[in-house]
PDB file of N, CA, C and O in Angstrom:
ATOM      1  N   UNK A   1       6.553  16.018  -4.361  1.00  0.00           N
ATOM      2  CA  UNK A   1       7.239  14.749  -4.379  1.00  0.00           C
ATOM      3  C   UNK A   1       6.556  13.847  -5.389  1.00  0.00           C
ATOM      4  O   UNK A   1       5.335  13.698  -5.338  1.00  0.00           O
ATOM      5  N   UNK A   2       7.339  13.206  -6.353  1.00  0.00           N
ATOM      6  CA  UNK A   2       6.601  12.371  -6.966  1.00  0.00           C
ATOM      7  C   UNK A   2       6.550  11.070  -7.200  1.00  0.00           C
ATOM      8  O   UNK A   2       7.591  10.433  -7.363  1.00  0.00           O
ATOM      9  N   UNK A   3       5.058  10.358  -7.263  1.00  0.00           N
ATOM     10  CA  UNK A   3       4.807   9.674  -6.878  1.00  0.00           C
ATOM     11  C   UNK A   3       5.355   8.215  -7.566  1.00  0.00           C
ATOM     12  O   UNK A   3       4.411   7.546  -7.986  1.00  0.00           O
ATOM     13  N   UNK A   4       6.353   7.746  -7.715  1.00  0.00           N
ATOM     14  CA  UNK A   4       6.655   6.611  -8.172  1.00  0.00           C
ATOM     15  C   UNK A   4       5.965   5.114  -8.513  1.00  0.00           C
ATOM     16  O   UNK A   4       6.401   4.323  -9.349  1.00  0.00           O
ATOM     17  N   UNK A   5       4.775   4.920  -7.656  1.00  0.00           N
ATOM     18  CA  UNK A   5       3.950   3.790  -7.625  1.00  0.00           C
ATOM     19  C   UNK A   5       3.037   3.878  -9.519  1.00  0.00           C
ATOM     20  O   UNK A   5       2.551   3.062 -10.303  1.00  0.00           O
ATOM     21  N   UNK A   6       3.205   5.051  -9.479  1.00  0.00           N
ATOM     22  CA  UNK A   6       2.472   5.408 -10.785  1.00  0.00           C
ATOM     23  C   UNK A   6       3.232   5.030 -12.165  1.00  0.00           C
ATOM     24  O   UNK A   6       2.619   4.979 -13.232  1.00  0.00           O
ATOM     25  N   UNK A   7       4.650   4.765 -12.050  1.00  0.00           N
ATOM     26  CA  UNK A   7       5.612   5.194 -13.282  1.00  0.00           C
ATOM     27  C   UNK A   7       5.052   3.564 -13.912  1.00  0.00           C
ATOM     28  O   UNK A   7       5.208   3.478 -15.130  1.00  0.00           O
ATOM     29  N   UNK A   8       4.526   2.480 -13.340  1.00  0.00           N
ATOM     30  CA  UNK A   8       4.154   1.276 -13.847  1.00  0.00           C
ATOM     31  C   UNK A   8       3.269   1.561 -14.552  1.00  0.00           C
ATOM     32  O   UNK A   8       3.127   0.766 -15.481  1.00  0.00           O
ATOM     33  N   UNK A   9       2.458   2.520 -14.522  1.00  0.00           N
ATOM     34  CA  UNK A   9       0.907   2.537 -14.997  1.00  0.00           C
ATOM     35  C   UNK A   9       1.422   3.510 -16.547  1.00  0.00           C
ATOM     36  O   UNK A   9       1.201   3.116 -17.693  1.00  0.00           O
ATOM     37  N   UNK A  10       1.876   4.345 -16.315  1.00  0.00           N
ATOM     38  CA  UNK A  10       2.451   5.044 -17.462  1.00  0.00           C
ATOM     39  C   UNK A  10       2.850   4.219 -19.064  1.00  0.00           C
ATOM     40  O   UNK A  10       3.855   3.645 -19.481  1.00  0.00           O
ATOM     41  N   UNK A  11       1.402   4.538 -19.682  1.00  0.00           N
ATOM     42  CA  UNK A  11       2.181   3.581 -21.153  1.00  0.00           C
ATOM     43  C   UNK A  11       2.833   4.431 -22.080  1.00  0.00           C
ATOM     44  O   UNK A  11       2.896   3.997 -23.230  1.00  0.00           O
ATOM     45  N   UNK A  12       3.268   5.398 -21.880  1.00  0.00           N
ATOM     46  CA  UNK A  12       4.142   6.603 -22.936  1.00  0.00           C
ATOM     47  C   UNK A  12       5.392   6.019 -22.651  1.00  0.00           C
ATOM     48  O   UNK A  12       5.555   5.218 -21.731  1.00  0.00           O
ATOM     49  N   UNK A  13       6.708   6.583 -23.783  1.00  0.00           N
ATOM     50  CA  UNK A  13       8.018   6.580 -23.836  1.00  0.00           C
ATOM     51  C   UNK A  13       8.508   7.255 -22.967  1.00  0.00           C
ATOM     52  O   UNK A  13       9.449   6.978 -22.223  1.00  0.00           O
ATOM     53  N   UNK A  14       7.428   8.851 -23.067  1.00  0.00           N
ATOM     54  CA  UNK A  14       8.187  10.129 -22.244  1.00  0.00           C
ATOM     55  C   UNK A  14       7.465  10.231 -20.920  1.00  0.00           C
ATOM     56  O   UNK A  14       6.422   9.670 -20.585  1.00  0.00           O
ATOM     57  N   UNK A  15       8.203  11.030 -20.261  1.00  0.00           N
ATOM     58  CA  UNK A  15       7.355  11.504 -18.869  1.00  0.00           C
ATOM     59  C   UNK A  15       7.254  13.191 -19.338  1.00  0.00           C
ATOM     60  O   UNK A  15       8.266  13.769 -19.734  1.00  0.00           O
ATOM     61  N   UNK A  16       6.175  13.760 -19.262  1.00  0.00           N
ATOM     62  CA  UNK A  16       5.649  14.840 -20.082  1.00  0.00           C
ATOM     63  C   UNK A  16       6.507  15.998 -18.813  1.00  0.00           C
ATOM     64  O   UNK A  16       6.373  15.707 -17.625  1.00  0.00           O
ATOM     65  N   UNK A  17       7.275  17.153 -19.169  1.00  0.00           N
ATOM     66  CA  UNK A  17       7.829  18.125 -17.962  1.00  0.00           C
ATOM     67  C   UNK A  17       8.116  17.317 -17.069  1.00  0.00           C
ATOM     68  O   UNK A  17       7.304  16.972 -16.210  1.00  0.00           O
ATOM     69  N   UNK A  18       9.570  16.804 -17.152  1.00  0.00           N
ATOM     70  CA  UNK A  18       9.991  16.113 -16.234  1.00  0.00           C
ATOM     71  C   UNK A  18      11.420  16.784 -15.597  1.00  0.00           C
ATOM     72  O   UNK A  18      11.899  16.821 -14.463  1.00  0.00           O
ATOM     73  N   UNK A  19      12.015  17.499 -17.457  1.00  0.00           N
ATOM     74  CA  UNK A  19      12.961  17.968 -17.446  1.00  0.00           C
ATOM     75  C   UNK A  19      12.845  19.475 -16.340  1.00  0.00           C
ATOM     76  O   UNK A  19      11.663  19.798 -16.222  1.00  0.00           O
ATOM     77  N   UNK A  20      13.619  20.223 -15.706  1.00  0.00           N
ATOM     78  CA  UNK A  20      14.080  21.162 -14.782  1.00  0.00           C
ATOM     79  C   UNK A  20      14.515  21.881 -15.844  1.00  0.00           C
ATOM     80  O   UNK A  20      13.955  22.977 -15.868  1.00  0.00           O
ATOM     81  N   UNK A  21      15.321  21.713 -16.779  1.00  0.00           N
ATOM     82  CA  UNK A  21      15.866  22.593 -17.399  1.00  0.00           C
ATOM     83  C   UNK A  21      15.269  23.543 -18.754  1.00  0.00           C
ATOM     84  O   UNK A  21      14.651  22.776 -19.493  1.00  0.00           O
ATOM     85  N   UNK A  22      15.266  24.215 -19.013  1.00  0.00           N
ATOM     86  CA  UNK A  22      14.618  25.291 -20.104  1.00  0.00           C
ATOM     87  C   UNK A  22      14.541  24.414 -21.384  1.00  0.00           C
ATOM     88  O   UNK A  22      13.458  24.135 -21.897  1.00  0.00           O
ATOM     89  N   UNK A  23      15.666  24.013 -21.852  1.00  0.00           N
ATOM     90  CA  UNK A  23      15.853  23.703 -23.204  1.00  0.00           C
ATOM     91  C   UNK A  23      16.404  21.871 -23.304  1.00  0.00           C
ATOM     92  O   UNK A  23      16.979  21.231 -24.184  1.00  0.00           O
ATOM     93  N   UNK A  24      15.839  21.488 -21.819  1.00  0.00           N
ATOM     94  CA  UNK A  24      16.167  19.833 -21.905  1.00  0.00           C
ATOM     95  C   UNK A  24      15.737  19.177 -22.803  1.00  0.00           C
ATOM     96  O   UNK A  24      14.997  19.779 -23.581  1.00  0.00           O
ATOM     97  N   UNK A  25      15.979  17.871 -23.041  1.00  0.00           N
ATOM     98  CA  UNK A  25      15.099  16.809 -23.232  1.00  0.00           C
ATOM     99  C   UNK A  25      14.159  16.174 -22.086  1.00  0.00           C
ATOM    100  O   UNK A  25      14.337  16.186 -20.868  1.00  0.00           O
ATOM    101  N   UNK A  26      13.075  15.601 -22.859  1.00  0.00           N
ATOM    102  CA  UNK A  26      11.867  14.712 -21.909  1.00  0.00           C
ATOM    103  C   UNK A  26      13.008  13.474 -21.381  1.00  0.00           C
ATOM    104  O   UNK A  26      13.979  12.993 -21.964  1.00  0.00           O
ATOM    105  N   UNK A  27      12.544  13.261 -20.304  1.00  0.00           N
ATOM    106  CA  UNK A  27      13.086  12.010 -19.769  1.00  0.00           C
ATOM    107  C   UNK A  27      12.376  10.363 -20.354  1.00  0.00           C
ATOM    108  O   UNK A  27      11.253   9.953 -20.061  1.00  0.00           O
ATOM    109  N   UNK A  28      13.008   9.918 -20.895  1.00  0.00           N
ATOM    110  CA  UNK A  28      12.749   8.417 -21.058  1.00  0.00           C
ATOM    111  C   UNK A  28      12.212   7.555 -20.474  1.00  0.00           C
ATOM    112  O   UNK A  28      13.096   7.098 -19.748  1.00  0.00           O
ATOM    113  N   UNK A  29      11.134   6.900 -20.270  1.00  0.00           N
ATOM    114  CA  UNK A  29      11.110   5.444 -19.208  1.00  0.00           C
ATOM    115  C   UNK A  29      11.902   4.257 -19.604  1.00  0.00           C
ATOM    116  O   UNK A  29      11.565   3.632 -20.609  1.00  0.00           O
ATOM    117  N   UNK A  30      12.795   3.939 -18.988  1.00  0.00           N
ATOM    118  CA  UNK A  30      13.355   2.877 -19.268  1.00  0.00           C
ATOM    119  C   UNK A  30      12.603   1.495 -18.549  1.00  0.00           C
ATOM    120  O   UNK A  30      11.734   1.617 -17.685  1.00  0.00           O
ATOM    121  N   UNK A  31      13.026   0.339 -18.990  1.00  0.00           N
ATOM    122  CA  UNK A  31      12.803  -0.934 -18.646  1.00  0.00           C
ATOM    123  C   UNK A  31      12.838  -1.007 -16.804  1.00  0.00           C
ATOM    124  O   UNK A  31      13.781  -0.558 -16.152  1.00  0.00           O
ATOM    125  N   UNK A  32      11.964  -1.476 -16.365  1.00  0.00           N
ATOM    126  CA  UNK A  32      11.918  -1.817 -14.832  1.00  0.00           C
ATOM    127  C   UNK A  32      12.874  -2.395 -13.837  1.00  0.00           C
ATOM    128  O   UNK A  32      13.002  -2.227 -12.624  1.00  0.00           O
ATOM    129  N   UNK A  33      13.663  -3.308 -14.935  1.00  0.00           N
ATOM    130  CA  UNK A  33      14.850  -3.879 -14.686  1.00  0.00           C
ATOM    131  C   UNK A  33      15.821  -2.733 -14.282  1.00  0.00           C
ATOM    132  O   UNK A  33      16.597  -2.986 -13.361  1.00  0.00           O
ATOM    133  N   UNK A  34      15.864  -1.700 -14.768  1.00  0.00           N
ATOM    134  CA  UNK A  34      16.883  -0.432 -14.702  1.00  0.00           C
ATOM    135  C   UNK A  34      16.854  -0.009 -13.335  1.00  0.00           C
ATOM    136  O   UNK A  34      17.873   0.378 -12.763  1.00  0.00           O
ATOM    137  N   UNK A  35      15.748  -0.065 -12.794  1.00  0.00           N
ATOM    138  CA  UNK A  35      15.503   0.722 -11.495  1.00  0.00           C
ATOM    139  C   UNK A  35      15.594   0.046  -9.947  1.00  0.00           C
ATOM    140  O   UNK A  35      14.639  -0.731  -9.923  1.00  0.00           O
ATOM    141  N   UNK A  36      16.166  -0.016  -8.873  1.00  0.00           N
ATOM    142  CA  UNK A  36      16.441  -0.714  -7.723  1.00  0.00           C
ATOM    143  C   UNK A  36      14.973  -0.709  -7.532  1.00  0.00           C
ATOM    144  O   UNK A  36      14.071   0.026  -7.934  1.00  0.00           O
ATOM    145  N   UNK A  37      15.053  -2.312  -6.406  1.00  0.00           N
ATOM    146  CA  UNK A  37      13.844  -2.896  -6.194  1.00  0.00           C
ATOM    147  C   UNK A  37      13.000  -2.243  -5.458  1.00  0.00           C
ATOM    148  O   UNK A  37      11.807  -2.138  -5.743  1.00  0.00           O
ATOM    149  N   UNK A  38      13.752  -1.552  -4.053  1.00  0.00           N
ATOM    150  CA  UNK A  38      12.900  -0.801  -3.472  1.00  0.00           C
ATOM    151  C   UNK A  38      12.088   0.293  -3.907  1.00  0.00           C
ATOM    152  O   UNK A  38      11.251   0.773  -3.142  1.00  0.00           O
ATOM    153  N   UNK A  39      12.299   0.833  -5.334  1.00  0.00           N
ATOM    154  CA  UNK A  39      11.409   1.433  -5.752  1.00  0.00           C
ATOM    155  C   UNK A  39      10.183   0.793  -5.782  1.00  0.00           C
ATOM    156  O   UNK A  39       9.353   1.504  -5.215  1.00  0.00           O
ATOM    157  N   UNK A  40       9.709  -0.227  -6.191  1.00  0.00           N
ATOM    158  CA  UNK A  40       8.296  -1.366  -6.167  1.00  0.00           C
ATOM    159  C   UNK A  40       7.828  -1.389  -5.172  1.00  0.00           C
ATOM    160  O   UNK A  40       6.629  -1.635  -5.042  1.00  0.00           O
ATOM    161  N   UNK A  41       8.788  -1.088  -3.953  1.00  0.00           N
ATOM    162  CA  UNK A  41       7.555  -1.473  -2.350  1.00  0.00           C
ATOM    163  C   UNK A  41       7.515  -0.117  -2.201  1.00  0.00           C
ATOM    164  O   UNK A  41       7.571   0.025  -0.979  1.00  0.00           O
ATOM    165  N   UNK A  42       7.444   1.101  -2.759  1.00  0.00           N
ATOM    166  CA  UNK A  42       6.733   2.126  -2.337  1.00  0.00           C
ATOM    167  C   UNK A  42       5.636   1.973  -2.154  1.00  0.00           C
ATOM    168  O   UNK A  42       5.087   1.270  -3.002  1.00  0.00           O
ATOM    169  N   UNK A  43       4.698   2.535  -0.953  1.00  0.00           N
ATOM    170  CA  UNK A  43       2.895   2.662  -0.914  1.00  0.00           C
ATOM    171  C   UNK A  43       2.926   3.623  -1.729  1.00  0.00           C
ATOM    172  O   UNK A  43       3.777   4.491  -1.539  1.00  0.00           O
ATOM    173  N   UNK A  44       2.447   3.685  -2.322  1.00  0.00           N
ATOM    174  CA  UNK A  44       1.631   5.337  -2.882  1.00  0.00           C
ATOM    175  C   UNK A  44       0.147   5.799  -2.574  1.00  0.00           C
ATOM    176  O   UNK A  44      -0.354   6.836  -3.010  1.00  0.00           O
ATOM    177  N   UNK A  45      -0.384   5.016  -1.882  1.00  0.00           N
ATOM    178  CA  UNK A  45      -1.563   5.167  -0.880  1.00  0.00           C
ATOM    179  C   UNK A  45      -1.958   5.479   0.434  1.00  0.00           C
ATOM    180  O   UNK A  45      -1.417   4.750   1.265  1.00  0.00           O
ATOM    181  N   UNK A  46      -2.564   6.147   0.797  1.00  0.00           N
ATOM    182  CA  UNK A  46      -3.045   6.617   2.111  1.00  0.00           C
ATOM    183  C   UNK A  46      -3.197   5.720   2.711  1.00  0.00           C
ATOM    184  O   UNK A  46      -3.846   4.866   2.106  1.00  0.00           O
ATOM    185  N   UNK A  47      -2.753   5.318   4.170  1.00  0.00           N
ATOM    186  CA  UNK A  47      -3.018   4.438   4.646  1.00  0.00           C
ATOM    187  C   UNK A  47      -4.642   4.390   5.755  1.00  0.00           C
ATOM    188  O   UNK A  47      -4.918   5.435   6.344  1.00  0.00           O
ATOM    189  N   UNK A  48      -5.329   3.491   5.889  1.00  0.00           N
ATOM    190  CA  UNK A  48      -6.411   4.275   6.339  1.00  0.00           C
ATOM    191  C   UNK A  48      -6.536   3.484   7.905  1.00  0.00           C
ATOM    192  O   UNK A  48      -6.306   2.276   7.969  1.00  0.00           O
ATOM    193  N   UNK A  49      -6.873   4.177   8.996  1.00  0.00           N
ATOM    194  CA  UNK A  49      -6.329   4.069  10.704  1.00  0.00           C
ATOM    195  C   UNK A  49      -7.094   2.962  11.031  1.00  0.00           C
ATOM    196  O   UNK A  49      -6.689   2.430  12.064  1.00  0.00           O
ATOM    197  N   UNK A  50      -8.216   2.328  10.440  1.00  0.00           N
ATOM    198  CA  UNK A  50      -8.610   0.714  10.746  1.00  0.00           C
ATOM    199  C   UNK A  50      -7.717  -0.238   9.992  1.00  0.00           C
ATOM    200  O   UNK A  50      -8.127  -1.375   9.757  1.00  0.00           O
ATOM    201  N   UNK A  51      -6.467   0.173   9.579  1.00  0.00           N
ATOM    202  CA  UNK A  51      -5.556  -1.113   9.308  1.00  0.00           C
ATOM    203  C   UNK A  51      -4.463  -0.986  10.175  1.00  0.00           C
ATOM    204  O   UNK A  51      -3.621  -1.872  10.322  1.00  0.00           O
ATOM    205  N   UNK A  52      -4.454   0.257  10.839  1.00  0.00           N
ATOM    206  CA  UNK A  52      -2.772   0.542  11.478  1.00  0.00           C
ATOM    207  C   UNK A  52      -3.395  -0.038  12.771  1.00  0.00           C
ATOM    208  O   UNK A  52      -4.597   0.000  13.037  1.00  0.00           O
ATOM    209  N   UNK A  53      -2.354  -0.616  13.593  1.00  0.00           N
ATOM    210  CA  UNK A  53      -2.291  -1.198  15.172  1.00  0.00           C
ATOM    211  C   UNK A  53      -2.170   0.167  16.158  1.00  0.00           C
ATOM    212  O   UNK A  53      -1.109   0.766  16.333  1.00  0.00           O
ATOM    213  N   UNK A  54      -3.375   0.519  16.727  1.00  0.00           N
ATOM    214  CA  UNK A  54      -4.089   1.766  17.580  1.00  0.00           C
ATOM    215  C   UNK A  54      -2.366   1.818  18.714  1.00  0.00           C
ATOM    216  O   UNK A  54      -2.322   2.912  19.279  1.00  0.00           O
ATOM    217  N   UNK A  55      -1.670   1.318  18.917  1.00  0.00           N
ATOM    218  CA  UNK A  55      -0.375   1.146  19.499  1.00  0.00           C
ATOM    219  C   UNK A  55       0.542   1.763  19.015  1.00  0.00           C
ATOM    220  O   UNK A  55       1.268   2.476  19.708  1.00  0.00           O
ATOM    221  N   UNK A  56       0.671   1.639  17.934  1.00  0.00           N
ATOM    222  CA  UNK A  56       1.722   1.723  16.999  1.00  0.00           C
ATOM    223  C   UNK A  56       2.408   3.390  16.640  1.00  0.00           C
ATOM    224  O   UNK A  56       1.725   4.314  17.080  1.00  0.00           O
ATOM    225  N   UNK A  57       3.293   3.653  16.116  1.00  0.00           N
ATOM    226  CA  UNK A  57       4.143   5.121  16.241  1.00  0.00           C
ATOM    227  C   UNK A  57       2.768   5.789  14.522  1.00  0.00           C
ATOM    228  O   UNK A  57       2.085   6.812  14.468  1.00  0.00           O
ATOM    229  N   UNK A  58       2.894   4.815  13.623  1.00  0.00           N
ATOM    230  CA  UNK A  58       2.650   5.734  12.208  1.00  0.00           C
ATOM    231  C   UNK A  58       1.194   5.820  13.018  1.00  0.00           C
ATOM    232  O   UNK A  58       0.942   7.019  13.135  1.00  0.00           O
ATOM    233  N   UNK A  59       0.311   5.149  13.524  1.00  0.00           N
ATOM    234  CA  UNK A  59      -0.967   5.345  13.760  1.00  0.00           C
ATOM    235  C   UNK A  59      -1.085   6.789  14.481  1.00  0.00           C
ATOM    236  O   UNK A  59      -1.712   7.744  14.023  1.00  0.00           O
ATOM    237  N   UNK A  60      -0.230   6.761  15.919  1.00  0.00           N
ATOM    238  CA  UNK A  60      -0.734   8.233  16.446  1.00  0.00           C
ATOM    239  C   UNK A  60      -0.050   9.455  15.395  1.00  0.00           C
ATOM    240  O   UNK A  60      -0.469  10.604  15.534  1.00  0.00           O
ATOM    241  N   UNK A  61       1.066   9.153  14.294  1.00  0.00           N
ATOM    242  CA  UNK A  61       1.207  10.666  13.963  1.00  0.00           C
ATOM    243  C   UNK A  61       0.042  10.239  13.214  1.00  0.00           C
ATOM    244  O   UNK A  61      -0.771  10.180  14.137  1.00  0.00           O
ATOM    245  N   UNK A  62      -0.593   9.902  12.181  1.00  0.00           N
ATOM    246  CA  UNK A  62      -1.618  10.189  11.430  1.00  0.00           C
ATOM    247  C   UNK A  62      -2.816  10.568  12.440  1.00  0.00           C
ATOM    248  O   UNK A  62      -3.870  11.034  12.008  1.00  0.00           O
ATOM    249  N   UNK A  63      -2.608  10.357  13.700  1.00  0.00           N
ATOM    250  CA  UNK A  63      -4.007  10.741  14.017  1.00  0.00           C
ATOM    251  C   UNK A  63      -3.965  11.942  14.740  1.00  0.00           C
ATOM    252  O   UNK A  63      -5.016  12.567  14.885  1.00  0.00           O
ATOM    253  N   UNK A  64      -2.537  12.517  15.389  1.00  0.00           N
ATOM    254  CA  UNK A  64      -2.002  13.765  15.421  1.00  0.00           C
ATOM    255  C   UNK A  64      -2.240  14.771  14.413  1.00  0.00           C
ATOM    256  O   UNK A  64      -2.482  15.960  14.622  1.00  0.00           O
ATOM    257  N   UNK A  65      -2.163  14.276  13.475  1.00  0.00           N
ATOM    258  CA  UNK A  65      -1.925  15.273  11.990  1.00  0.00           C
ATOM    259  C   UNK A  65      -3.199  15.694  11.768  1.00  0.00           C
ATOM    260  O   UNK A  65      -3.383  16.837  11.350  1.00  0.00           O
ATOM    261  N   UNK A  66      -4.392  14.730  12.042  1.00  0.00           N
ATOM    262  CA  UNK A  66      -5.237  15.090  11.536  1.00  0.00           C
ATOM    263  C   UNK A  66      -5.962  15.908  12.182  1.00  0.00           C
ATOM    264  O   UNK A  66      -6.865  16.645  11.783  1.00  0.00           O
ATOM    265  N   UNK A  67      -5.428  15.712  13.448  1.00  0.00           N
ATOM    266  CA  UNK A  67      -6.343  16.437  15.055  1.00  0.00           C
ATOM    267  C   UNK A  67      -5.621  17.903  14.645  1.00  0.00           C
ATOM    268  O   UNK A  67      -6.259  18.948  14.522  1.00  0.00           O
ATOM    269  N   UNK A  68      -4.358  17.794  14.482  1.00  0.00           N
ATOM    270  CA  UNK A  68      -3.800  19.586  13.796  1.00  0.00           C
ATOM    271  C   UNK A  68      -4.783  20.072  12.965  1.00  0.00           C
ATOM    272  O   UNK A  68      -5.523  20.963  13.381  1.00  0.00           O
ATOM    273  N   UNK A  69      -4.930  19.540  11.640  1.00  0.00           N
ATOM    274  CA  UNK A  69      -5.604  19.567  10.728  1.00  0.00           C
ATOM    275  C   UNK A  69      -6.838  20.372  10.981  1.00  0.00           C
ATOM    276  O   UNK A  69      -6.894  21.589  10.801  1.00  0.00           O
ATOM    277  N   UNK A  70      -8.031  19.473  11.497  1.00  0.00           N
ATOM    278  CA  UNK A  70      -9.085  19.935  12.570  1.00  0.00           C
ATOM    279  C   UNK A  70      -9.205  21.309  13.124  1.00  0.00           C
ATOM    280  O   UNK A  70     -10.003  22.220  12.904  1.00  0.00           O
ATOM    281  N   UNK A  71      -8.136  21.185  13.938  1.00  0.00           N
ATOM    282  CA  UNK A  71      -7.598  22.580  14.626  1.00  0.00           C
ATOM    283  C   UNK A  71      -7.713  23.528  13.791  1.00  0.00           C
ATOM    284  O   UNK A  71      -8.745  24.132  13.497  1.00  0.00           O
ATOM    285  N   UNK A  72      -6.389  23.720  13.287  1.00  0.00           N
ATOM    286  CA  UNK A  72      -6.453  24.570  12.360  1.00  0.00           C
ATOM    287  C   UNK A  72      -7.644  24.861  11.326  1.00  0.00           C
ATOM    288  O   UNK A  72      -7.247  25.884  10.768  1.00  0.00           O
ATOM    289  N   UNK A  73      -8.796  24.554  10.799  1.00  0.00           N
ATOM    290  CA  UNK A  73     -10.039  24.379  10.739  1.00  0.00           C
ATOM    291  C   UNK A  73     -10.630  25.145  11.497  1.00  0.00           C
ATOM    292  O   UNK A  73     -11.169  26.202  11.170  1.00  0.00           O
ATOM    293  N   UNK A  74     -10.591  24.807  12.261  1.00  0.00           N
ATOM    294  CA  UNK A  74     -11.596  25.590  13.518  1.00  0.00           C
ATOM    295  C   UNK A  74     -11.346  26.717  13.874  1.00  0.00           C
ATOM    296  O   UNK A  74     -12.197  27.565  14.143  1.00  0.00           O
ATOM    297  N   UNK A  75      -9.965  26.885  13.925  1.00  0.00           N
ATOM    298  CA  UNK A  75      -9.027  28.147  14.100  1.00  0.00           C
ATOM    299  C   UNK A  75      -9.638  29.130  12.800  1.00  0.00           C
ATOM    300  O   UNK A  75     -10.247  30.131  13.178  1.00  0.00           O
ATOM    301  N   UNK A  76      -9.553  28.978  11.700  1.00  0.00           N
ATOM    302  CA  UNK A  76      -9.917  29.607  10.493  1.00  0.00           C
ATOM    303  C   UNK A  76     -11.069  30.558  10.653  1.00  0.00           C
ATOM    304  O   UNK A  76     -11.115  31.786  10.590  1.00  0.00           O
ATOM    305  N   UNK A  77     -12.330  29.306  10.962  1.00  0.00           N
ATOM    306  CA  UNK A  77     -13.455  30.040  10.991  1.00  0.00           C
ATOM    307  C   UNK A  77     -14.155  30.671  12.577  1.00  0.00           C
ATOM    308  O   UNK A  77     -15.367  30.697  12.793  1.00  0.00           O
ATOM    309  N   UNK A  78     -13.302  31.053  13.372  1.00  0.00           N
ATOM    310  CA  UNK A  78     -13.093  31.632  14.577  1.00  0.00           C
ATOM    311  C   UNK A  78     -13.496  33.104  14.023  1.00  0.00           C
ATOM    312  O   UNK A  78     -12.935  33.461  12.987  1.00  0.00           O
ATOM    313  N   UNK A  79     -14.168  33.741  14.464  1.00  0.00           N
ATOM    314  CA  UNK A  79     -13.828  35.155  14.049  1.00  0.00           C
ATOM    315  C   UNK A  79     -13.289  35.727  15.020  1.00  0.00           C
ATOM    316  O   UNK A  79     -13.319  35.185  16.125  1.00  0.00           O
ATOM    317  N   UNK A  80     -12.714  36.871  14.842  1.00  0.00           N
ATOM    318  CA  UNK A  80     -11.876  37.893  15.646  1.00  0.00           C
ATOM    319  C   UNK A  80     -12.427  38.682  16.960  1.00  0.00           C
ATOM    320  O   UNK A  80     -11.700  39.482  17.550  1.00  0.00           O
TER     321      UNK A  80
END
């Protein structure tokens, strides 16, 4: 998935392999104006669990995910 928060930072014309196709052209950056607003409030950052409300739905999956994560970890170096 790519990361959109970045396309501001980008000072080139082109976006380098952007194209899908064999024999495309590079894709253009156009003017900011071109693009709907909600593109701008994307995070493109990790959010980190001393800012999320310990209540809250995004807090327990991130802290679900990571307890998988873990797991699976542990699971790995289990031997047989």
């Amino acid at each position: 998935m790519p990361c959109f928060s970045t396309c501001s930072v980008i000072h080139n014309e082109e976006l380098p392999k952007i194209s899908y196709l064999k024999d495309g052209n590079e894709s253009q950056l156009g003017p900011d104006e071109q693009y709907p607003d909600w593109l701008w409030t994307l995070k493109g950052t990790k959010q980190d669990l001393n800012e999320l409300d310990p209540h809250g739905r995004t807090y327990s999956r991130i802290l679900r995910k990571r307890q998988r994560r873990d797991e699976n970890e542990r699971r790995k170096m289990k031997r047989f």
